Short mmCIF file of C-alpha atoms and ligand atoms in Angstrom, two decimals:
data_model
loop_
_atom_site.label_atom_id
_atom_site.label_comp_id
_atom_site.label_asym_id
_atom_site.label_seq_id
_atom_site.Cartn_x
_atom_site.Cartn_y
_atom_site.Cartn_z
CA MET H 1 -11.96 -245.69 184.82
CA ASP H 2 -15.71 -245.70 184.99
CA SER H 3 -17.06 -249.21 185.45
CA LYS H 4 -19.57 -248.67 182.65
CA ALA H 5 -16.73 -247.92 180.28
CA LEU H 6 -15.21 -251.31 180.96
CA GLN H 7 -18.43 -253.10 180.07
CA SER H 8 -18.44 -251.89 176.50
CA LYS H 9 -17.25 -254.68 174.25
CA GLN H 10 -14.69 -254.12 171.56
CA GLY H 11 -16.34 -253.86 168.17
CA ASP H 12 -19.49 -252.59 169.79
CA GLU H 13 -17.74 -249.33 170.35
CA LEU H 14 -18.84 -246.21 168.50
CA HIS H 15 -16.72 -243.40 167.19
CA VAL H 16 -18.68 -240.15 167.22
CA VAL H 17 -17.46 -236.86 165.77
CA MET H 18 -18.93 -233.67 167.26
CA PHE H 19 -18.82 -230.29 165.55
CA PRO H 20 -20.49 -227.41 167.43
CA TRP H 21 -20.98 -223.83 166.22
CA LEU H 22 -18.13 -221.52 167.26
CA ALA H 23 -19.91 -220.12 170.32
CA PHE H 24 -19.37 -221.19 173.90
CA GLY H 25 -23.11 -221.51 174.48
CA HIS H 26 -22.92 -224.31 171.89
CA MET H 27 -19.50 -225.81 172.60
CA ILE H 28 -20.19 -226.31 176.32
CA PRO H 29 -23.35 -228.44 175.93
CA TYR H 30 -21.64 -230.33 173.09
CA LEU H 31 -18.78 -231.07 175.45
CA GLU H 32 -21.19 -232.19 178.18
CA LEU H 33 -22.79 -234.62 175.75
CA ALA H 34 -19.34 -235.76 174.61
CA LYS H 35 -18.46 -236.57 178.22
CA LEU H 36 -21.63 -238.59 178.69
CA ILE H 37 -21.06 -240.55 175.47
CA ALA H 38 -17.46 -241.18 176.51
CA GLN H 39 -18.63 -242.32 179.92
CA SER H 40 -20.45 -245.21 178.31
CA GLY H 41 -17.24 -246.36 176.69
CA HIS H 42 -17.44 -244.78 173.24
CA ARG H 43 -14.91 -242.63 171.47
CA VAL H 44 -15.56 -238.98 170.65
CA SER H 45 -13.61 -236.64 168.38
CA PHE H 46 -14.49 -233.08 169.31
CA VAL H 47 -13.78 -230.72 166.42
CA SER H 48 -13.27 -226.96 166.73
CA THR H 49 -10.63 -224.31 166.13
CA PRO H 50 -7.40 -224.12 168.17
CA ARG H 51 -8.22 -221.09 170.34
CA ASN H 52 -11.63 -222.47 171.16
CA ILE H 53 -10.34 -225.85 172.19
CA ASP H 54 -7.67 -224.23 174.34
CA ARG H 55 -10.39 -222.34 176.21
CA LEU H 56 -12.63 -225.31 176.97
CA PRO H 57 -12.85 -226.62 180.53
CA LYS H 58 -10.52 -229.47 181.41
CA LEU H 59 -11.78 -233.02 181.02
CA PRO H 60 -12.14 -235.29 184.03
CA GLN H 61 -9.17 -237.65 184.07
CA ASN H 62 -11.18 -240.85 183.60
CA LEU H 63 -12.61 -239.60 180.29
CA ALA H 64 -9.55 -237.98 178.77
CA SER H 65 -8.54 -241.06 176.80
CA PHE H 66 -12.00 -241.39 175.21
CA ILE H 67 -12.24 -237.81 173.90
CA THR H 68 -9.85 -236.47 171.27
CA PHE H 69 -9.79 -232.77 170.50
CA VAL H 70 -9.29 -232.05 166.82
CA LYS H 71 -8.08 -228.55 166.02
CA LEU H 72 -8.94 -227.26 162.56
CA PRO H 73 -7.31 -223.89 161.93
CA LEU H 74 -9.95 -221.22 161.19
CA PRO H 75 -9.62 -220.05 157.57
CA HIS H 76 -8.88 -216.38 157.10
CA VAL H 77 -11.61 -214.05 155.85
CA SER H 78 -11.41 -210.28 155.53
CA ASN H 79 -13.36 -208.23 158.11
CA LEU H 80 -12.89 -210.91 160.74
CA PRO H 81 -10.59 -209.56 163.48
CA GLU H 82 -7.45 -211.55 164.14
CA ASN H 83 -7.68 -214.26 166.81
CA ALA H 84 -11.45 -214.08 166.87
CA GLU H 85 -12.61 -217.68 166.78
CA ALA H 86 -15.79 -217.57 168.85
CA THR H 87 -18.78 -215.23 168.98
CA THR H 88 -17.67 -213.98 172.39
CA ASP H 89 -14.54 -212.46 170.75
CA LEU H 90 -16.63 -210.27 168.46
CA PRO H 91 -19.09 -207.39 168.35
CA TYR H 92 -22.48 -208.70 167.25
CA ASN H 93 -22.30 -207.20 163.73
CA LYS H 94 -19.07 -209.12 163.02
CA VAL H 95 -20.46 -212.57 163.77
CA GLN H 96 -21.53 -212.91 160.12
CA TYR H 97 -17.83 -213.03 159.13
CA LEU H 98 -17.23 -215.77 161.65
CA LYS H 99 -19.98 -217.75 159.92
CA LEU H 100 -18.24 -217.15 156.62
CA ALA H 101 -14.93 -218.47 158.00
CA HIS H 102 -16.76 -221.40 159.59
CA ASP H 103 -18.24 -222.33 156.20
CA LEU H 104 -14.72 -222.54 154.80
CA LEU H 105 -14.08 -225.38 157.22
CA GLN H 106 -16.13 -227.53 154.87
CA GLU H 107 -13.11 -228.95 153.08
CA PRO H 108 -10.85 -229.67 156.08
CA MET H 109 -13.89 -231.19 157.78
CA ALA H 110 -14.54 -233.47 154.80
CA LEU H 111 -10.90 -234.56 154.78
CA PHE H 112 -10.98 -235.24 158.47
CA LEU H 113 -14.17 -237.28 158.25
CA GLU H 114 -12.85 -239.29 155.37
CA ALA H 115 -9.66 -240.11 157.23
CA ALA H 116 -11.26 -240.77 160.62
CA ALA H 117 -14.19 -242.79 159.21
CA PRO H 118 -16.39 -242.38 162.32
CA ASP H 119 -19.76 -244.07 162.77
CA TRP H 120 -21.56 -240.79 163.35
CA VAL H 121 -21.10 -237.07 163.08
CA LEU H 122 -23.17 -234.78 165.34
CA HIS H 123 -23.27 -231.21 164.05
CA ASP H 124 -24.82 -227.84 164.75
CA PHE H 125 -27.34 -225.75 162.79
CA THR H 126 -24.61 -223.65 161.21
CA ALA H 127 -22.95 -226.57 159.36
CA HIS H 128 -25.80 -227.00 156.89
CA TRP H 129 -23.35 -228.54 154.39
CA LEU H 130 -22.27 -231.42 156.58
CA GLY H 131 -25.17 -233.78 155.86
CA LEU H 132 -24.23 -234.04 152.22
CA ILE H 133 -20.57 -234.71 152.99
CA ALA H 134 -21.46 -237.39 155.53
CA THR H 135 -23.82 -239.10 153.10
CA LYS H 136 -21.14 -239.20 150.43
CA LEU H 137 -18.72 -240.78 152.90
CA GLY H 138 -21.24 -243.28 154.22
CA ILE H 139 -21.18 -241.75 157.70
CA SER H 140 -24.40 -241.35 159.68
CA CYS H 141 -25.28 -237.80 160.54
CA ALA H 142 -27.29 -236.23 163.38
CA PHE H 143 -28.26 -232.64 163.91
CA PHE H 144 -27.70 -231.95 167.60
CA SER H 145 -29.73 -228.94 168.66
CA ILE H 146 -28.70 -227.10 171.79
CA PHE H 147 -31.96 -225.18 171.36
CA ILE H 148 -34.91 -226.81 173.07
CA ALA H 149 -37.66 -228.34 170.92
CA SER H 150 -40.08 -225.43 171.36
CA ALA H 151 -37.54 -222.95 169.96
CA VAL H 152 -36.66 -225.22 167.03
CA SER H 153 -40.33 -225.85 166.23
CA VAL H 154 -41.17 -222.15 166.28
CA LEU H 155 -38.16 -221.25 164.14
CA ASN H 156 -38.58 -223.96 161.50
CA SER H 157 -41.62 -225.15 159.63
CA GLY H 158 -40.28 -228.50 158.43
CA TYR H 159 -42.57 -229.82 155.69
CA GLN H 160 -45.07 -227.01 156.28
CA LEU H 161 -44.88 -223.86 154.23
CA ASP H 162 -43.05 -221.10 156.08
CA TYR H 163 -45.11 -218.05 155.16
CA ARG H 164 -43.17 -215.59 157.32
CA SER H 165 -41.21 -212.80 155.67
CA GLU H 166 -41.46 -209.81 158.03
CA PRO H 167 -40.33 -209.41 161.65
CA GLU H 168 -43.99 -208.95 162.69
CA HIS H 169 -44.76 -212.49 161.54
CA PHE H 170 -42.45 -213.85 164.21
CA THR H 171 -44.29 -212.16 167.08
CA VAL H 172 -47.13 -214.67 167.01
CA VAL H 173 -47.00 -218.44 167.35
CA PRO H 174 -46.79 -219.99 163.86
CA LYS H 175 -49.81 -221.79 162.40
CA TRP H 176 -48.16 -225.20 162.48
CA VAL H 177 -48.26 -225.25 166.29
CA PRO H 178 -51.52 -227.11 166.94
CA PHE H 179 -51.80 -226.41 170.68
CA HIS H 180 -52.10 -223.24 172.71
CA SER H 181 -48.80 -221.52 173.44
CA ASN H 182 -47.18 -218.09 173.76
CA VAL H 183 -43.72 -219.08 172.55
CA ALA H 184 -42.90 -216.31 170.07
CA PHE H 185 -40.55 -213.36 169.83
CA CYS H 186 -41.34 -209.87 171.03
CA TYR H 187 -41.05 -207.34 168.23
CA PHE H 188 -37.85 -205.79 169.60
CA GLU H 189 -36.20 -209.21 169.91
CA ILE H 190 -36.81 -210.38 166.36
CA LYS H 191 -36.03 -206.90 164.97
CA LYS H 192 -32.56 -207.09 166.48
CA ILE H 193 -31.67 -210.44 164.93
CA PHE H 194 -33.77 -210.35 161.78
CA ASP H 195 -30.77 -209.77 159.50
CA CYS H 196 -29.10 -213.03 160.52
CA VAL H 197 -32.35 -214.97 160.74
CA ASN H 198 -33.10 -213.86 157.23
CA GLY H 199 -29.64 -213.47 155.63
CA ASP H 200 -26.32 -211.71 156.26
CA ALA H 201 -22.78 -211.37 154.87
CA SER H 202 -22.21 -215.12 155.17
CA GLY H 203 -24.66 -215.38 152.27
CA VAL H 204 -26.75 -217.96 154.09
CA SER H 205 -29.58 -217.17 156.48
CA ASP H 206 -29.90 -218.94 159.81
CA ARG H 207 -33.29 -220.22 158.67
CA TYR H 208 -31.70 -221.89 155.65
CA ARG H 209 -28.91 -223.32 157.81
CA PHE H 210 -31.46 -224.80 160.18
CA THR H 211 -33.67 -226.21 157.46
CA GLU H 212 -30.82 -227.84 155.56
CA SER H 213 -29.22 -229.18 158.74
CA ILE H 214 -32.42 -230.98 159.64
CA LYS H 215 -33.14 -232.12 156.09
CA GLY H 216 -29.66 -233.57 155.67
CA CYS H 217 -29.53 -235.61 158.86
CA ASP H 218 -30.58 -239.12 159.85
CA LEU H 219 -31.88 -238.06 163.23
CA VAL H 220 -32.36 -234.97 165.37
CA ALA H 221 -30.90 -234.97 168.89
CA VAL H 222 -32.22 -232.20 171.15
CA ARG H 223 -31.05 -230.83 174.48
CA SER H 224 -34.40 -231.47 176.10
CA CYS H 225 -36.44 -234.10 177.90
CA PHE H 226 -39.99 -235.45 177.95
CA GLU H 227 -40.56 -234.07 181.44
CA LEU H 228 -40.02 -230.54 180.12
CA GLU H 229 -41.81 -230.26 176.77
CA PRO H 230 -43.43 -233.50 175.56
CA GLU H 231 -45.85 -231.69 173.23
CA TRP H 232 -43.03 -229.82 171.48
CA LEU H 233 -40.87 -232.92 171.06
CA ARG H 234 -43.77 -234.69 169.37
CA LEU H 235 -44.44 -231.69 167.16
CA LEU H 236 -40.80 -231.50 166.10
CA GLU H 237 -40.92 -235.11 164.97
CA GLN H 238 -44.15 -234.54 163.03
CA LEU H 239 -42.85 -231.39 161.36
CA HIS H 240 -39.63 -232.93 160.11
CA ARG H 241 -40.56 -236.63 159.80
CA LYS H 242 -37.28 -237.63 161.40
CA PRO H 243 -36.59 -239.44 164.66
CA VAL H 244 -36.20 -236.87 167.45
CA ILE H 245 -34.15 -238.03 170.42
CA PRO H 246 -34.05 -235.87 173.56
CA VAL H 247 -30.64 -236.16 175.24
CA GLY H 248 -31.46 -234.57 178.60
CA GLN H 249 -30.54 -231.13 179.93
CA LEU H 250 -26.77 -231.71 180.10
CA ALA H 251 -26.16 -229.92 183.38
CA THR H 252 -22.48 -229.59 184.22
CA ASN H 253 -21.53 -231.66 187.21
CA LEU H 254 -20.32 -229.38 189.98
CA HIS H 255 -17.59 -231.91 190.80
CA ASP H 256 -16.26 -231.64 187.25
CA CYS H 257 -15.59 -227.93 187.65
CA GLY H 258 -12.00 -228.41 188.63
CA ASP H 259 -10.32 -227.52 191.84
CA ASP H 260 -11.26 -223.86 192.04
CA ASP H 261 -11.18 -224.13 195.80
CA LYS H 262 -7.50 -223.38 195.60
CA ASP H 263 -8.17 -220.44 193.31
CA GLU H 264 -7.61 -217.17 195.12
CA ARG H 265 -10.22 -215.26 193.11
CA TRP H 266 -12.91 -217.79 194.02
CA GLN H 267 -11.78 -217.77 197.64
CA GLN H 268 -12.39 -214.02 197.82
CA MET H 269 -15.79 -214.34 196.21
CA LYS H 270 -16.73 -217.16 198.54
CA GLU H 271 -15.65 -215.17 201.57
CA TRP H 272 -18.03 -212.40 200.59
CA LEU H 273 -20.88 -214.81 199.79
CA ASP H 274 -20.36 -216.59 203.14
CA LYS H 275 -21.18 -213.34 204.93
CA GLN H 276 -24.57 -212.93 203.24
CA ALA H 277 -27.82 -214.35 204.60
CA SER H 278 -29.07 -217.58 203.06
CA GLY H 279 -31.16 -217.07 199.91
CA SER H 280 -30.72 -213.29 199.95
CA VAL H 281 -28.31 -212.51 197.10
CA VAL H 282 -29.26 -211.84 193.47
CA TYR H 283 -26.75 -213.32 191.05
CA VAL H 284 -26.67 -211.32 187.81
CA ALA H 285 -25.07 -212.52 184.56
CA PHE H 286 -26.05 -212.12 180.93
CA GLY H 287 -23.93 -214.91 179.44
CA SER H 288 -20.83 -215.00 177.28
CA GLU H 289 -22.44 -213.21 174.34
CA ALA H 290 -24.81 -210.53 175.47
CA LYS H 291 -23.50 -207.11 176.29
CA PRO H 292 -26.14 -204.64 177.49
CA ASN H 293 -26.30 -201.26 175.75
CA GLN H 294 -25.80 -198.14 177.88
CA THR H 295 -29.50 -197.64 178.66
CA GLU H 296 -29.94 -201.28 179.58
CA LEU H 297 -26.87 -201.16 181.80
CA THR H 298 -27.97 -197.98 183.56
CA GLU H 299 -31.51 -199.19 184.22
CA SER H 300 -30.31 -202.63 185.38
CA ALA H 301 -27.79 -201.07 187.75
CA LEU H 302 -30.18 -198.52 189.21
CA GLY H 303 -32.85 -201.21 189.48
CA LEU H 304 -30.49 -203.43 191.45
CA GLU H 305 -29.67 -200.49 193.69
CA GLN H 306 -33.34 -199.68 194.21
CA SER H 307 -34.20 -203.30 195.06
CA GLN H 308 -32.12 -203.03 198.25
CA LEU H 309 -31.05 -206.64 197.75
CA PRO H 310 -27.45 -207.79 197.98
CA PHE H 311 -26.09 -208.75 194.55
CA PHE H 312 -23.21 -210.40 192.74
CA TRP H 313 -22.98 -209.14 189.16
CA VAL H 314 -20.76 -210.68 186.50
CA LEU H 315 -20.72 -208.06 183.80
CA LYS H 316 -19.34 -208.25 180.28
CA MET H 317 -18.26 -204.72 179.32
CA ARG H 318 -17.09 -205.48 175.79
CA ARG H 319 -17.20 -208.15 173.09
CA GLY H 320 -13.57 -208.81 172.26
CA PRO H 321 -10.70 -206.34 171.84
CA THR H 322 -12.20 -204.87 168.66
CA ASP H 323 -15.37 -203.73 170.42
CA THR H 324 -15.29 -199.93 170.51
CA GLU H 325 -18.66 -199.32 172.10
CA VAL H 326 -17.76 -198.54 175.69
CA ILE H 327 -20.39 -198.84 178.39
CA ARG H 328 -20.07 -197.72 181.99
CA LEU H 329 -21.87 -198.07 185.28
CA PRO H 330 -23.91 -195.05 186.47
CA ASP H 331 -21.97 -192.38 188.40
CA GLY H 332 -21.49 -193.26 192.03
CA PHE H 333 -23.12 -196.66 191.67
CA GLU H 334 -20.21 -198.63 193.02
CA GLU H 335 -19.69 -196.34 196.03
CA ARG H 336 -23.37 -196.32 196.90
CA THR H 337 -23.64 -200.11 196.73
CA LYS H 338 -20.29 -200.82 198.36
CA GLY H 339 -20.54 -203.74 200.76
CA ARG H 340 -24.00 -204.65 199.47
CA GLY H 341 -23.01 -205.63 195.98
CA ILE H 342 -20.10 -206.86 193.88
CA VAL H 343 -19.50 -206.15 190.20
CA CYS H 344 -17.06 -208.56 188.63
CA THR H 345 -15.91 -207.71 185.10
CA SER H 346 -13.57 -210.66 184.67
CA TRP H 347 -13.76 -214.41 185.07
CA ALA H 348 -16.18 -215.91 187.56
CA PRO H 349 -17.16 -219.54 188.22
CA GLN H 350 -20.90 -219.26 187.60
CA LEU H 351 -21.85 -222.74 188.73
CA LYS H 352 -19.95 -222.42 192.01
CA ILE H 353 -21.50 -219.04 192.73
CA LEU H 354 -24.99 -220.31 191.93
CA SER H 355 -24.50 -223.30 194.19
CA HIS H 356 -23.66 -221.07 197.15
CA PRO H 357 -26.50 -221.09 199.71
CA SER H 358 -26.59 -217.28 199.87
CA ILE H 359 -27.97 -217.05 196.31
CA GLY H 360 -31.72 -216.38 196.27
CA GLY H 361 -32.32 -215.62 192.60
CA PHE H 362 -30.67 -215.35 189.21
CA LEU H 363 -31.20 -212.35 186.92
CA SER H 364 -30.37 -214.01 183.60
CA HIS H 365 -30.47 -213.44 179.84
CA SER H 366 -32.34 -216.73 179.45
CA GLY H 367 -29.59 -218.60 177.60
CA TRP H 368 -30.44 -222.27 178.08
CA THR H 369 -27.15 -223.29 179.71
CA SER H 370 -27.71 -220.68 182.41
CA VAL H 371 -31.34 -221.77 182.80
CA VAL H 372 -30.21 -225.36 183.34
CA GLU H 373 -27.59 -224.28 185.87
CA ALA H 374 -30.13 -222.19 187.79
CA LEU H 375 -32.92 -224.75 187.90
CA HIS H 376 -30.78 -227.74 188.73
CA LEU H 377 -29.62 -225.76 191.76
CA GLU H 378 -33.17 -224.59 192.63
CA ARG H 379 -32.51 -220.91 191.94
CA PRO H 380 -35.56 -218.95 190.75
CA LEU H 381 -35.10 -216.96 187.54
CA ILE H 382 -35.73 -213.32 186.70
CA LEU H 383 -35.34 -212.85 182.94
CA LEU H 384 -34.05 -210.07 180.72
CA THR H 385 -33.42 -211.15 177.13
CA PHE H 386 -30.84 -209.79 174.69
CA LEU H 387 -30.26 -212.00 171.64
CA ALA H 388 -30.82 -215.10 169.58
CA ASP H 389 -33.18 -217.73 171.00
CA GLN H 390 -33.31 -216.02 174.40
CA GLY H 391 -36.72 -214.48 173.77
CA LEU H 392 -38.21 -217.87 172.88
CA ASN H 393 -36.67 -219.49 175.95
CA ALA H 394 -38.02 -216.70 178.14
CA ARG H 395 -41.60 -217.02 176.79
CA PHE H 396 -41.42 -220.79 177.29
CA LEU H 397 -40.21 -220.39 180.88
CA GLN H 398 -42.86 -217.77 181.58
CA GLU H 399 -45.57 -220.02 180.21
CA LYS H 400 -44.45 -222.82 182.52
CA ARG H 401 -44.05 -220.41 185.48
CA MET H 402 -40.39 -221.33 185.62
CA GLY H 403 -39.19 -217.76 185.27
CA TYR H 404 -40.40 -214.16 185.62
CA LEU H 405 -39.84 -211.74 182.76
CA ILE H 406 -39.05 -208.12 183.58
CA PRO H 407 -41.87 -206.10 181.99
CA ARG H 408 -40.74 -204.20 178.86
CA ASN H 409 -42.14 -202.24 175.98
CA GLU H 410 -42.82 -204.80 173.25
CA GLN H 411 -41.84 -202.47 170.42
CA ASP H 412 -38.44 -201.18 171.51
CA GLY H 413 -37.61 -203.28 174.56
CA TRP H 414 -37.53 -200.29 176.89
CA PHE H 415 -37.68 -201.10 180.61
CA THR H 416 -37.36 -199.06 183.79
CA ARG H 417 -35.25 -199.36 186.90
CA GLU H 418 -38.51 -199.60 188.88
CA ALA H 419 -39.53 -202.66 186.85
CA VAL H 420 -36.14 -204.25 187.56
CA ALA H 421 -36.36 -203.55 191.30
CA GLN H 422 -39.96 -204.78 191.59
CA SER H 423 -39.28 -207.96 189.59
CA LEU H 424 -36.25 -208.83 191.69
CA ARG H 425 -38.07 -208.28 194.98
CA LEU H 426 -41.07 -210.25 193.77
CA VAL H 427 -39.11 -213.35 192.86
CA VAL H 428 -36.49 -213.29 195.64
CA VAL H 429 -38.40 -212.13 198.74
CA GLU H 430 -42.09 -211.28 198.31
CA GLU H 431 -44.96 -213.62 199.13
CA GLY H 432 -46.47 -213.03 195.68
CA GLY H 433 -43.39 -214.55 194.03
CA LYS H 434 -43.41 -217.76 196.06
CA ILE H 435 -44.69 -219.67 193.04
CA TYR H 436 -41.38 -219.02 191.24
CA ARG H 437 -39.33 -220.17 194.20
CA ASP H 438 -41.49 -223.29 194.58
CA LYS H 439 -41.34 -224.05 190.88
CA ALA H 440 -37.53 -223.80 190.90
CA LYS H 441 -37.45 -226.40 193.70
CA GLU H 442 -39.83 -228.64 191.81
CA MET H 443 -37.70 -228.51 188.66
CA ARG H 444 -34.57 -229.82 190.31
CA GLY H 445 -35.60 -233.37 189.42
CA VAL H 446 -36.01 -232.50 185.75
CA PHE H 447 -32.78 -230.53 185.40
CA GLY H 448 -30.44 -232.16 187.87
CA ASP H 449 -31.31 -235.85 188.13
CA ARG H 450 -28.19 -237.78 187.10
CA ASP H 451 -29.97 -241.13 186.64
CA ARG H 452 -32.54 -239.57 184.38
CA GLN H 453 -29.78 -237.81 182.44
CA ASN H 454 -27.85 -241.06 182.00
CA HIS H 455 -30.98 -242.82 180.84
CA TYR H 456 -31.46 -240.26 178.03
CA VAL H 457 -27.88 -240.67 176.89
CA ASP H 458 -28.18 -244.48 176.99
CA THR H 459 -31.18 -244.20 174.68
CA LEU H 460 -29.25 -241.93 172.32
CA VAL H 461 -26.30 -244.32 172.26
CA SER H 462 -28.58 -247.29 171.51
CA CYS H 463 -30.06 -245.35 168.60
CA LEU H 464 -26.64 -244.44 167.29
CA LYS H 465 -25.61 -248.08 167.43
CA GLU H 466 -28.75 -249.33 165.80
CA HIS H 467 -28.74 -246.86 162.94
CA ARG H 468 -25.10 -246.60 162.02
CA ARG H 469 -24.63 -247.04 158.30
CA THR H 470 -23.24 -250.41 157.44
CA ASN H 471 -21.38 -249.43 154.27
CA ASN H 472 -18.85 -247.93 156.61
CA GLU H 473 -17.87 -251.35 157.88
CA GLY H 474 -14.66 -252.96 156.84
CA ARG H 475 -13.02 -249.64 156.15
CA ALA H 476 -10.38 -249.33 158.81
CA PRO H 477 -10.05 -245.83 160.22
CA ARG H 478 -6.60 -244.40 159.79
CA GLU H 479 -4.25 -243.85 162.70
CA ALA H 480 -4.46 -240.53 164.54
CA ASN H 481 -1.13 -239.23 163.27
CA GLU H 482 -2.16 -240.01 159.71
CA ILE H 483 -5.32 -238.00 160.24
CA ASP H 484 -3.28 -235.07 161.54
CA ALA H 485 -1.23 -235.17 158.41
CA VAL H 486 -4.32 -235.15 156.21
CA VAL H 487 -6.06 -232.16 157.76
CA GLY H 488 -3.04 -230.28 159.08
CA ALA H 489 -4.54 -230.42 162.53
CA ARG H 490 -3.18 -231.29 165.92
CA GLY H 491 -5.42 -232.80 168.56
C1 NAG R 1 -30.89 -200.07 174.27
O1 NAG R 1 -31.81 -201.06 174.67
C2 NAG R 1 -33.10 -200.58 175.01
C3 NAG R 1 -33.91 -201.68 175.61
O2 NAG R 1 -33.58 -202.96 175.17
C4 NAG R 1 -33.75 -199.95 173.83
O3 NAG R 1 -35.03 -199.46 174.14
C5 NAG R 1 -32.86 -198.81 173.30
O4 NAG R 1 -33.39 -198.29 172.13
C6 NAG R 1 -31.44 -199.32 173.07
N1 NAG R 1 -30.58 -198.17 172.78
C7 NAG R 1 -29.80 -198.11 171.72
C8 NAG R 1 -28.98 -196.88 171.58
O5 NAG R 1 -29.74 -199.00 170.92
#
């Protein structure tokens, strides 16, 4: 057991419930934070649906007894394909039904909280109804944002009037940002997601979910740090008049990744990577959600080919078994790039690949978990956005010279293979792109410093201790098996 865990006195111990949105880009950072809270000797109940919990990475042995997984069965809704429990299982236009099913977890969640009587519940932007439930039960409630403070501040006005009603309004920095910045969507980015930002079949817009989640909480925890975006963290606090606690970047520890060294698939990948020159290979991956359309796939592929650089491409060809939109690589692409590049359409250990010395750059969708993984391993970023907050992340990174965006048409997102090839060469090999390589090295301290990370989590834990609601005291939490009986769940 961790020595820190032993120091925590009985009675001083917190019980924290965590409830992330049903997307791996959310569950993974929630789990990282859960591990860090557990490491300081506190108990965590991590709530999700059965198939999601079964797909999470294994816990390190020393923390397993501090973290309980609570499986709430996902309620059935029509139009939601069977067995789809996370966004990665679904075509983009079906995610709204997943939100609908998620909202039906309200009742089982309330029953669970009542039975478990935790000190705190940390929830995501989707569970806009949780603040009210927690208040009723006398449980303290935090909104934990896996979006960095700049994205949250640009998306939500807080006490200011949000005057934006058209996609165009989102392509400029909102008026409540008092300092100079370029963090805004491109037209094609906001156009693509405007339906869910503004309202979809779940009946509740993402904007409303966000606003209510922040309004209903006692404090806002953010995956961020003062070294990265001090001005945005301050703004977030001013906009919402709530304590804002950065919790660090939550990089996954390479040693926690399990013993893939015995995995044959990884062995083959490693063998290939070992043969490449140091810092020469482009790693390409667009995350667990984004699937390029046919034009995007073709131009990316031909751009990679034209760049002449070796590459390792982890490519998602479909979103779940119900996805009917088939995409394919350009004719002859694989033969022409044989030996120089690898396309992997199944599982791949991203962190292990990125940590390999042959990797010289990461062509990424700009999802924050990938950004953290790249920068804590000093890999410079080339960015191509697809969905959600990715555009905001990309503008932020560009502004800070921490990533290079592939030039595109602002209106429809069109880009050329030449732009892909030039961007890759610039960042990975050319003298002109040295600034991106240097910046990636410089950021290692911000993204990968374990002491700094632990310090942020210590601060969070102190806050949680200090501000837990006292009317909860004296009510003994029920035993785990009793809780199972109440919510029909098995941990
Ligand atoms: C595919 O994406 C590109 C660039 O993002 C865009 O210009 C194009 O219109 C899209 N094609 C379809 C069929 O949606």
